[in-house]
Short mmCIF file of C-alpha atoms and ligand atoms in Angstrom, two decimals:
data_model
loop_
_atom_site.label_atom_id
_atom_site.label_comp_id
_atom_site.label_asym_id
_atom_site.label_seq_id
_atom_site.Cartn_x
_atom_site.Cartn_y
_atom_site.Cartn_z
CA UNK P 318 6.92 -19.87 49.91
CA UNK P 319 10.58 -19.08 49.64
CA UNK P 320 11.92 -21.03 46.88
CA UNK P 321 14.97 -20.67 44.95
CA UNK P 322 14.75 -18.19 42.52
CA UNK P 323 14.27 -19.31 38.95
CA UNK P 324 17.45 -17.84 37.29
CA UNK P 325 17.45 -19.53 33.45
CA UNK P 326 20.62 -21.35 32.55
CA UNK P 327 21.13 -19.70 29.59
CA UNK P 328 21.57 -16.27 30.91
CA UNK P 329 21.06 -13.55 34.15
CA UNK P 330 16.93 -13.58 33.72
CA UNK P 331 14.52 -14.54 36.46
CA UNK P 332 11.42 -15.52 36.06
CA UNK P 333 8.61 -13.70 37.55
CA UNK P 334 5.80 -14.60 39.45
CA UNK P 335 5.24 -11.72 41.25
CA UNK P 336 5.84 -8.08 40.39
CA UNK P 337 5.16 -6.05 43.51
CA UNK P 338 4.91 -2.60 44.52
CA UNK P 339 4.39 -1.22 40.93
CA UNK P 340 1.79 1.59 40.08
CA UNK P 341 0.49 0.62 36.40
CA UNK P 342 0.57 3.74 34.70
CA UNK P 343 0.75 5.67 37.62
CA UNK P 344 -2.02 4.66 39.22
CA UNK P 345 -2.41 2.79 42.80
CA UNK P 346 0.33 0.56 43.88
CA UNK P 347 -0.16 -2.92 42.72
CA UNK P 348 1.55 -6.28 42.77
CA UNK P 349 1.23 -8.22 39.30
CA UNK P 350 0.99 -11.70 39.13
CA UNK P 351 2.23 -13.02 36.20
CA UNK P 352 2.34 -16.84 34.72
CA UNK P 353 3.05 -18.67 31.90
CA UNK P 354 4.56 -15.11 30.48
CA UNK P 355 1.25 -13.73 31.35
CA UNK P 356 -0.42 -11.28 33.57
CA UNK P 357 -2.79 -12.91 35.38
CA UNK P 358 -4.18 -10.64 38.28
CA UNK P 359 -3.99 -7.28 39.06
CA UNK P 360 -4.23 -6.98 42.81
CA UNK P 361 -3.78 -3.94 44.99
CA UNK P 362 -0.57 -3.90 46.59
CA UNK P 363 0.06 -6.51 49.88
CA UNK P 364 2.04 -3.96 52.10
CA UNK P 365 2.46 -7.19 54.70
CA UNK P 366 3.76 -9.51 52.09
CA UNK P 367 7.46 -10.28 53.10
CA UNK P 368 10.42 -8.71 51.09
CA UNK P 369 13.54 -7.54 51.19
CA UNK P 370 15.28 -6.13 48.76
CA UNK P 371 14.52 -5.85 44.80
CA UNK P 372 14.63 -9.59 44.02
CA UNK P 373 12.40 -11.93 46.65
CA UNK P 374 12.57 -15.37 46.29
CA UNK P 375 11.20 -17.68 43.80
CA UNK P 376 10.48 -15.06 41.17
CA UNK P 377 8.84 -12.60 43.61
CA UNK P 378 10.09 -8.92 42.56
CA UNK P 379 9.78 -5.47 44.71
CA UNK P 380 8.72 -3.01 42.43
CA UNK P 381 9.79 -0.48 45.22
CA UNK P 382 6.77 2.10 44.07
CA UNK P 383 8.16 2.66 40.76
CA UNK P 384 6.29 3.69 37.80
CA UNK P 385 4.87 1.06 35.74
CA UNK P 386 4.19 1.05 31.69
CA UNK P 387 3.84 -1.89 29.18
CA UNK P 388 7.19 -3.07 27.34
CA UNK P 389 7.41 -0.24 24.56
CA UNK P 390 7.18 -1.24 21.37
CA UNK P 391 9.37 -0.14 18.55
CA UNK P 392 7.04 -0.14 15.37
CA UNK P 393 9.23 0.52 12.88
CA UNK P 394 12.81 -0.88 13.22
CA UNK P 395 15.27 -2.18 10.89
CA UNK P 396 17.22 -4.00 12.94
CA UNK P 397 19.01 -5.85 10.37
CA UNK P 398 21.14 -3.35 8.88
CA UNK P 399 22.70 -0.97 12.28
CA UNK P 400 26.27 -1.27 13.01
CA UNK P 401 25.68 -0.77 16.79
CA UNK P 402 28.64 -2.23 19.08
CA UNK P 403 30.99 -1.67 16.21
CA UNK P 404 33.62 1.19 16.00
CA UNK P 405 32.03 4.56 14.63
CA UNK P 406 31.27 4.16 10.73
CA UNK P 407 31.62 8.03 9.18
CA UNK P 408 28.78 9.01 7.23
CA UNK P 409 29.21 9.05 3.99
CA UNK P 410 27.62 8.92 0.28
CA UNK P 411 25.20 10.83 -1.19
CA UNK P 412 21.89 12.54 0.39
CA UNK P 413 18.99 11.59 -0.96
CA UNK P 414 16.57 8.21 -0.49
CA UNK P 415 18.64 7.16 -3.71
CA UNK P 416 21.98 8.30 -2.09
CA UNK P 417 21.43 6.48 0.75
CA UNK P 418 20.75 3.50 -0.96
CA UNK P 419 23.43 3.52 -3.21
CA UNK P 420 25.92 4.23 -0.30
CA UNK P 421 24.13 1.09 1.91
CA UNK P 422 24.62 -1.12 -0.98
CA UNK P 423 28.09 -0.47 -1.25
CA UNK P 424 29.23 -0.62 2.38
CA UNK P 425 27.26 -3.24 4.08
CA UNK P 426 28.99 -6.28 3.66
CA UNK P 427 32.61 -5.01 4.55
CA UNK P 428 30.44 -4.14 8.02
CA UNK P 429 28.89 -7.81 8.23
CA UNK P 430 25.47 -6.49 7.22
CA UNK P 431 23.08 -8.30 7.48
CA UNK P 432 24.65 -10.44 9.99
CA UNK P 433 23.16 -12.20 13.17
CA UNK P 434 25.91 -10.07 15.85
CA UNK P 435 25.07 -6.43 14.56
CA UNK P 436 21.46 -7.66 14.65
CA UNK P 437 21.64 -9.25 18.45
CA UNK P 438 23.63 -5.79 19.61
CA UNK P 439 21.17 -3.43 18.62
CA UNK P 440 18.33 -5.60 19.64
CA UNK P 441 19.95 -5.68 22.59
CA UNK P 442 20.42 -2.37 23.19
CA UNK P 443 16.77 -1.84 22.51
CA UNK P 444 16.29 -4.36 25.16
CA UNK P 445 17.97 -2.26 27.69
CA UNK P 446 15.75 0.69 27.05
CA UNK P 447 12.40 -1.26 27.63
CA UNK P 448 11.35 -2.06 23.91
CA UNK P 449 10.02 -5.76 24.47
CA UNK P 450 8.16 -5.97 20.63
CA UNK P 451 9.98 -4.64 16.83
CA UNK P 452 8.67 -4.54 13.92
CA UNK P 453 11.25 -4.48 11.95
CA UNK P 454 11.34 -3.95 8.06
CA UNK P 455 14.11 -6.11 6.72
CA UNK P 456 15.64 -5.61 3.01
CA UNK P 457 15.17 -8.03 0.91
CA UNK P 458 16.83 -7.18 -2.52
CA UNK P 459 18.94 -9.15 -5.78
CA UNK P 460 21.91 -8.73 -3.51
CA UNK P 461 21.13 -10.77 -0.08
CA UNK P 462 17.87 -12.38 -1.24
CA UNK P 463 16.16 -13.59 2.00
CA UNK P 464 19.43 -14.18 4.21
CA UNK P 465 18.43 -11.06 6.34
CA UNK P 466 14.93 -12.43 7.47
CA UNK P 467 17.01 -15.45 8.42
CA UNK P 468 19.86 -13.21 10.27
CA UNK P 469 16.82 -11.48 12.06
CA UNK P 470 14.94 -14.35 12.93
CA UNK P 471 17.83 -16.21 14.13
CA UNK P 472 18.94 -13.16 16.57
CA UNK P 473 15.99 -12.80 17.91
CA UNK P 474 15.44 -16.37 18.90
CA UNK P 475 18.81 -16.40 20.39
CA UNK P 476 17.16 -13.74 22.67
CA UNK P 477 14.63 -16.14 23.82
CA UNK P 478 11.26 -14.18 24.22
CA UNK P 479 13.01 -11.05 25.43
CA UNK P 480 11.76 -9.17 22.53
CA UNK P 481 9.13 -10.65 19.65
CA UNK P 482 9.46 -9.25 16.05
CA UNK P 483 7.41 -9.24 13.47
CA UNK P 484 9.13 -8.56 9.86
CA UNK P 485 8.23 -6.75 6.89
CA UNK P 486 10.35 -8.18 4.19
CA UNK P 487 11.50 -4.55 2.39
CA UNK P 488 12.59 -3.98 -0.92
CA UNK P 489 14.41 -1.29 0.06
CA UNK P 490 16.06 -1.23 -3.10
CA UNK P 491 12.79 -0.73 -5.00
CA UNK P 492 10.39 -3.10 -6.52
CA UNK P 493 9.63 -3.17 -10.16
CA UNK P 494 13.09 -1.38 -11.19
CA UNK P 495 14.54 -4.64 -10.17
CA UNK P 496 13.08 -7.49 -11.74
CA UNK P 497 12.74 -10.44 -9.57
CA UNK P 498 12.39 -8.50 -6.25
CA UNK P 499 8.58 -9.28 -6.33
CA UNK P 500 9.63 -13.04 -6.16
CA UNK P 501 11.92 -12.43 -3.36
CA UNK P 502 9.08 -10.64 -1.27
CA UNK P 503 6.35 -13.44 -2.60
CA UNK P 504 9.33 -16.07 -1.10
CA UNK P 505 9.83 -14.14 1.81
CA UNK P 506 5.74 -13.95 2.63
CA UNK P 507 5.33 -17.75 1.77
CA UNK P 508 8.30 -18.26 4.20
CA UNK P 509 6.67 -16.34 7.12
CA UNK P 510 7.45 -12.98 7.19
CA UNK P 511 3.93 -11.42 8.47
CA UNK P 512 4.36 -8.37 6.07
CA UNK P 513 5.22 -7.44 2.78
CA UNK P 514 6.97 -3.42 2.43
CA UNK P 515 6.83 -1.23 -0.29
CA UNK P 516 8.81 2.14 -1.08
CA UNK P 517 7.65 5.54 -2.49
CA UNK P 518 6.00 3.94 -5.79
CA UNK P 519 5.69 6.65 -7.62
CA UNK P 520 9.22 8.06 -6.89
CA UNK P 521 11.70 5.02 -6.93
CA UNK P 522 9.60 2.24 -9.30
CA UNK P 523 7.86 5.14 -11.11
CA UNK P 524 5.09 3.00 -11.39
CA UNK P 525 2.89 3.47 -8.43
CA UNK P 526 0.35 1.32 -9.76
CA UNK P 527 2.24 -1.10 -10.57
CA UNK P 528 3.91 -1.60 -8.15
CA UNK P 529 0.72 -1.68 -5.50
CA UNK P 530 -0.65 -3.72 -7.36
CA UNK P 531 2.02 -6.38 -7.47
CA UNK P 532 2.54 -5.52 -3.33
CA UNK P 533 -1.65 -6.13 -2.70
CA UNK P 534 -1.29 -9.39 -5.13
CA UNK P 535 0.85 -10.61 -2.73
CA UNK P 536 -0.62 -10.06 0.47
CA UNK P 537 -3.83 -11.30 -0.51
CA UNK P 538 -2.23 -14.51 -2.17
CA UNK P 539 -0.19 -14.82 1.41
CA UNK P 540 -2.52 -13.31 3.61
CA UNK P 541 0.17 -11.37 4.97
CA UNK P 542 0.22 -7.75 6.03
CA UNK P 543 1.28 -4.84 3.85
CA UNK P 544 3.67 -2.10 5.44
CA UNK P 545 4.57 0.20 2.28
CA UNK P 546 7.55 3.27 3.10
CA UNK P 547 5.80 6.65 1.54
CA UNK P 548 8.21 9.23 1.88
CA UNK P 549 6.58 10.93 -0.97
CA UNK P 550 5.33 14.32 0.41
CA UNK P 551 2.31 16.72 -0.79
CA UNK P 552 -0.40 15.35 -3.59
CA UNK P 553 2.52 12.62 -4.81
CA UNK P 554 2.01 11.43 -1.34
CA UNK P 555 -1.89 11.57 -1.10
CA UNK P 556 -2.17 10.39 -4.30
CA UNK P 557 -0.44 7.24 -3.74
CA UNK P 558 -2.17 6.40 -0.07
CA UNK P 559 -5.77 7.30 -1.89
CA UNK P 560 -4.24 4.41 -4.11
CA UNK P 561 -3.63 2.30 -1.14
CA UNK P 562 -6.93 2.88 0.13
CA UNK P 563 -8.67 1.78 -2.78
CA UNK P 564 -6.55 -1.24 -3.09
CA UNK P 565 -7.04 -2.24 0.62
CA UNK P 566 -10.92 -1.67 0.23
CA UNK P 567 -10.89 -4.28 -2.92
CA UNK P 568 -8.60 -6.61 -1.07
CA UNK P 569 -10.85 -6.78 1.63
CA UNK P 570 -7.04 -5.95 3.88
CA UNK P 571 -8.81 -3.70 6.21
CA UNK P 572 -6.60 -3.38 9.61
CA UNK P 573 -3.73 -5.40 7.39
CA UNK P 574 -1.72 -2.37 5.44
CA UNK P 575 0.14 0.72 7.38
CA UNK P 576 1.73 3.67 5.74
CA UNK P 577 5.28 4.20 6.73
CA UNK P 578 6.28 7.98 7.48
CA UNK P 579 2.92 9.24 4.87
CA UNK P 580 4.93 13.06 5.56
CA UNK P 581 1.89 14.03 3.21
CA UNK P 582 -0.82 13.29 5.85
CA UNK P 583 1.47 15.62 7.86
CA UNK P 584 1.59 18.61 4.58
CA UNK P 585 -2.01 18.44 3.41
CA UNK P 586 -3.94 21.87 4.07
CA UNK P 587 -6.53 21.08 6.91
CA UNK P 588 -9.87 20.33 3.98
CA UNK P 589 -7.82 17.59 2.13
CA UNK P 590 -6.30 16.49 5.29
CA UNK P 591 -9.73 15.66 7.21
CA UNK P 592 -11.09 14.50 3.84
CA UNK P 593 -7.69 11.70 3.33
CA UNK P 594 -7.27 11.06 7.07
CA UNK P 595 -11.16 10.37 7.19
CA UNK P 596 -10.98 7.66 4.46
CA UNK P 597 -7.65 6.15 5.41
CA UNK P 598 -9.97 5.57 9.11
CA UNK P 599 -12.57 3.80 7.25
CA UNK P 600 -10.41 1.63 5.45
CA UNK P 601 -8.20 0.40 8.32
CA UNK P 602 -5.22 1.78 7.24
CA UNK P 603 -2.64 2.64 10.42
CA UNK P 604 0.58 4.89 10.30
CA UNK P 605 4.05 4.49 11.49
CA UNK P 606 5.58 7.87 12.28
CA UNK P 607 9.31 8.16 13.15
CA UNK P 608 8.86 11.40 15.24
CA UNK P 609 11.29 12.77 12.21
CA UNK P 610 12.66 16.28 13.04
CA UNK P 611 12.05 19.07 10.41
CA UNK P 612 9.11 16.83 8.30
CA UNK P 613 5.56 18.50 9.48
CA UNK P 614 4.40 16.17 12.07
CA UNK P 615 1.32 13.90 12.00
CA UNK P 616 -1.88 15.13 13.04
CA UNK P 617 -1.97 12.92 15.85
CA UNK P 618 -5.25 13.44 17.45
CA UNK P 619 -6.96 13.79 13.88
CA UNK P 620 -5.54 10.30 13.30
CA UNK P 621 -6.63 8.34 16.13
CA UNK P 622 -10.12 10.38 16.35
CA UNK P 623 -10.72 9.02 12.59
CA UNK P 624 -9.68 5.54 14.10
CA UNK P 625 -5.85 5.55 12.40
CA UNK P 626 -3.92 3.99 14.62
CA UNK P 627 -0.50 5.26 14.88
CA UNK P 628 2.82 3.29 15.48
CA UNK P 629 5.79 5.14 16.58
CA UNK P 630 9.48 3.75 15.75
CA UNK P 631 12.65 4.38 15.87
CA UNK P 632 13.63 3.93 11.85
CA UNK P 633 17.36 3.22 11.52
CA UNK P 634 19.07 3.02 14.46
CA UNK P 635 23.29 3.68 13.75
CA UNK P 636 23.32 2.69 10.31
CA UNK P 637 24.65 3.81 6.89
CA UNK P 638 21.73 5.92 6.54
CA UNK P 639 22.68 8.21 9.64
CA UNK P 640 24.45 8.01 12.36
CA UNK P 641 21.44 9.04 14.85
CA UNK P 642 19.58 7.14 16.92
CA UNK P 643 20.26 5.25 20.12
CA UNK P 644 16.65 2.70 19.73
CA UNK P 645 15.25 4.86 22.98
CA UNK P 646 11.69 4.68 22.12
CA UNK P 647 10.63 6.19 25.53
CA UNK P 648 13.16 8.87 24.75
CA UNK P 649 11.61 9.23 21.34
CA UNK P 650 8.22 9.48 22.64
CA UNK P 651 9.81 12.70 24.05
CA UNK P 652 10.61 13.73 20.73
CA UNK P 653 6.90 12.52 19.07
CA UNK P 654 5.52 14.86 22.11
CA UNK P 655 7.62 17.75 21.41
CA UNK P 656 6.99 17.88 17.77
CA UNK P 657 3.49 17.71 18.29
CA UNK P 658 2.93 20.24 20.54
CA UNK P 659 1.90 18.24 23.34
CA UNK P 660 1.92 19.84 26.60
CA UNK P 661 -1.45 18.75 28.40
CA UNK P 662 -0.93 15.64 30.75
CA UNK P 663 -3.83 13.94 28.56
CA UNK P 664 -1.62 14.48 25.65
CA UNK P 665 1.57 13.41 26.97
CA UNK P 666 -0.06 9.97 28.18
CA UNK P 667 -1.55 9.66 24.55
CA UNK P 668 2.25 9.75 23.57
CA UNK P 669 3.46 6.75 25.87
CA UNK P 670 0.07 5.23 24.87
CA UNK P 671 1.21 5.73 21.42
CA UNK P 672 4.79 4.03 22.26
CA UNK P 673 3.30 1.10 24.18
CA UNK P 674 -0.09 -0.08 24.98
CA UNK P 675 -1.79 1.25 21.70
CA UNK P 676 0.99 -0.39 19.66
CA UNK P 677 -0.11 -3.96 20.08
CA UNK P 678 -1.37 -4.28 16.46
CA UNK P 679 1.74 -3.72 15.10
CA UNK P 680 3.32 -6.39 16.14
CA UNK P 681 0.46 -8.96 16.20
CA UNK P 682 -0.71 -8.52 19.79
CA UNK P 683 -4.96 -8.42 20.62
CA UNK P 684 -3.50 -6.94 23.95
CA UNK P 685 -0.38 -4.97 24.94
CA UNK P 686 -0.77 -3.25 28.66
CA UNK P 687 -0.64 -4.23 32.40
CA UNK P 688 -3.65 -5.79 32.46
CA UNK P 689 -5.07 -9.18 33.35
CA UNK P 690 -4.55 -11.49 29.62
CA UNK P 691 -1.57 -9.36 28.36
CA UNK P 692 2.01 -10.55 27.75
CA UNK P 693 3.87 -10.04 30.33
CA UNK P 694 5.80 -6.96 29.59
CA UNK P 695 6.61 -4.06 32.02
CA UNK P 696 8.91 -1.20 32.13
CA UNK P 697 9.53 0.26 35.59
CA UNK P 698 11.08 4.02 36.13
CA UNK P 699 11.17 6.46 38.55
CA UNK P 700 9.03 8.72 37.63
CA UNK P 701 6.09 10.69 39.53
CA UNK P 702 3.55 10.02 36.71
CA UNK P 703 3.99 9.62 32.68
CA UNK P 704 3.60 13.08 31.81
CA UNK P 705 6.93 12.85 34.18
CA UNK P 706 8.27 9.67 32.58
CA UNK P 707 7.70 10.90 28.61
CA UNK P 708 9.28 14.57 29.29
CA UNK P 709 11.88 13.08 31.59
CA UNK P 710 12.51 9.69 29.71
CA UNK P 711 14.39 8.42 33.14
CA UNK P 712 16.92 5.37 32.60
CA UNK P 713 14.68 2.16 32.79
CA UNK P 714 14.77 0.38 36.14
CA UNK P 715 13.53 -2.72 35.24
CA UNK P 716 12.65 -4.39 32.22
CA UNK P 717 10.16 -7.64 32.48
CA UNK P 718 9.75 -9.25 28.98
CA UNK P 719 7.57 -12.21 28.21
CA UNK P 720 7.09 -12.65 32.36
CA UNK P 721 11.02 -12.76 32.40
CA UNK P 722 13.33 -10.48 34.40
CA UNK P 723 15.77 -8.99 30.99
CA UNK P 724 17.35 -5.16 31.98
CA UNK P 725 18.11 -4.38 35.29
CA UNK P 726 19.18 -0.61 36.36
CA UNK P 727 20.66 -0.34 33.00
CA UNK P 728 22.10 -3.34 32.20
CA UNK P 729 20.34 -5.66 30.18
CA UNK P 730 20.79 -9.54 31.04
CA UNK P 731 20.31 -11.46 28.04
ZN1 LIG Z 83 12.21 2.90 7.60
#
């Protein structure tokens, strides 16, 4: 029974077999047997098994009682372009979606952005925190072409299964102002990135038909996903996701396109609201919200009772865009609860649903939770229950990823 245990070469990870002592969402202690990366029982908890101490032999883990929640996922990241690990970069440039592109533009490469290190440090950092799936939007413009899809994809492979991503190639620098950018995200789709972004049509192409259009043409040549940016607020905002509704409808993309921030959803008085958030639900469309301080938040429950789904993310983490953000996403679901009001323990588990087992879809999981089938992803703090864990956001204990042993009491291993 007591074999070795099954540290990789490569780095400090163990492999799991069994998880012990855990209480899934704060239920009844449980020991998780996992395989192949897998969960594959459930069991109530073996008091009479032997242990001693937090790592057991041959992959066998002592959960010590902790609280137990699936790896969170961090639905919209853009892990390409943070300057995490590196010394503090001042903010500067102009305000402003424009500003801030202008300013990125210009200071990127004298930070090695996009570049495989910055990438593997904030991924890593996310890591630490318990986020075990990204998706991450990744720019794609007439400046770096494809190379950050490559930088990303390279990063996280170096990482080997300790996070998955899924990428939106992002045109960050707009779509039809910049001829050949629709070739670059047509490429980038062709070359396997699962999703094809857009940004604020109407405000940066000034051609929000067009350039849906040319975004839908894409993803239904590719049969790739379509993750557009909409900071557009107010009937700009609803205008342009009533576009993306019919356009999905047509395309026959139902479950495939998300709306990025949508503040509008958020604006709308409470008739137009129900009457948008009621056709976005039968068209499939989901949301990403970054839990965004001072925008009107979401109408969370409205959302998911009209069958949105909603994503939460960290947006930039560190970057030339702001200096905020630490890629926390249990500490963000803090801030999502918060902002919405949430106070009830029903609402406060809807949050860390919200940041983890609700969040499969966006980043191509059928099932993300501690259950029997699921990847084998688990977060373990010491918390009395997750209303305690999302108000609290304690340091993570242990991070499993992929059935793999990657953060330890704050210290990631890989
Ligand atoms: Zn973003």
């Amino acid at each position: 029974m007591h074999s070795p245990a099954m540290h990789s070469p490569a780095d400090g990870t163990t492999t799991v077999t069994v998880l012990r002592d855990v209480r899934p969402w704060g239920g009844a202690r449980s020991d998780l047997h996992v395989a192949g990366g897998v969960i594959t029982a459930v069991v109530p908890h073996d008091a009479n098994a032997p242990t001693d101490g937090v790592v057991v032999d041959g992959g066998v883990i002592d959960g010590r009682g902790l609280l137990a929640l699936p790896g969170l996922v961090n639905a919209h990241a853009h892990v390409d372009k943070s300057w995490w690990g590196k010394p503090w970069v001042s903010y500067g440039g102009e305000g402003g979606v424009q500003g801030r592109i202008a300013h990125e533009r210009a200071h990127r490469d004298e930070l090695g952005i996009p570049g495989v290190d910055v990438t593997l440090a904030v991924l890593r950092e996310s890591i630490r925190t318990g986020t075990t799936a990204v998706r991450t939007h990744v720019d794609v413009d007439l400046g770096v072409g494809l190379r950050g899809i490559e930088v990303v994809r390279e990063a996280v492979a170096a990482l080997g299964g300790a996070v998955t991503a899924q990428v939106v190639a992002f045109p960050q620098d707009g779509v039809l102002r910049r001829p050949g950018v629709l070739d670059l995200l047509d490429a980038a789709a062709a070359a396997g990135a699962e999703h094809v972004g857009g940004l604020d049509p109407a405000t940066i192409d000034r051609d929000p038909v067009g350039q849906l259009d040319g975004l839908f043409a894409i993803a239904e040549r590719r049969g790739v996903g379509i993750d557009v940016h909409l900071h557009d607020g107010g009937d700009l905002g609803a205008f342009q996701i009533e576009l993306i509704i019919d356009r999905t409808l047509r395309a026959g993309l139902q479950g495939r396109v998300n709306v990025a921030h949508g503040f509008a959803v958020g604006q709308l008085a409470v008739p137009r609201q129900a009457e948008l958030v009621a056709a976005m639900g039968e068209a499939g469309i989901t949301m990403t919200t970054v839990a965004p301080i001072g925008a009107a938040p979401l109408p969370l429950h409205a959302l998911r009772d009209a069958g949105v789904a909603v994503g939460l993310g960290t947006d930039g983490i560190r970057d030339l865009w702001s200096p905020y953000g630490t890629g926390d996403l249990l500490a963000l679901t803090t801030q999502l609860a918060r902002l919405s009001g949430f106070r009830y323990d029903e609402d406060l588990v809807t949050a860390a649903r919200i940041a983890s087992a609700d969040a499969g879809r966006f980043v191509g999981r059928a099932v993300h939770d501690l259950v029997v089938g699921a990847p084998a992803d688990v977060v373990l703090v010491d918390a009395e229950n997750v209303p305690d864990a999302v108000v609290r956001a304690p340091r993570r204990a242990l991070v499993v990823a992929g059935g793999r042993v990657v953060a330890r009491d704050g210290e990631v291993l890989v």
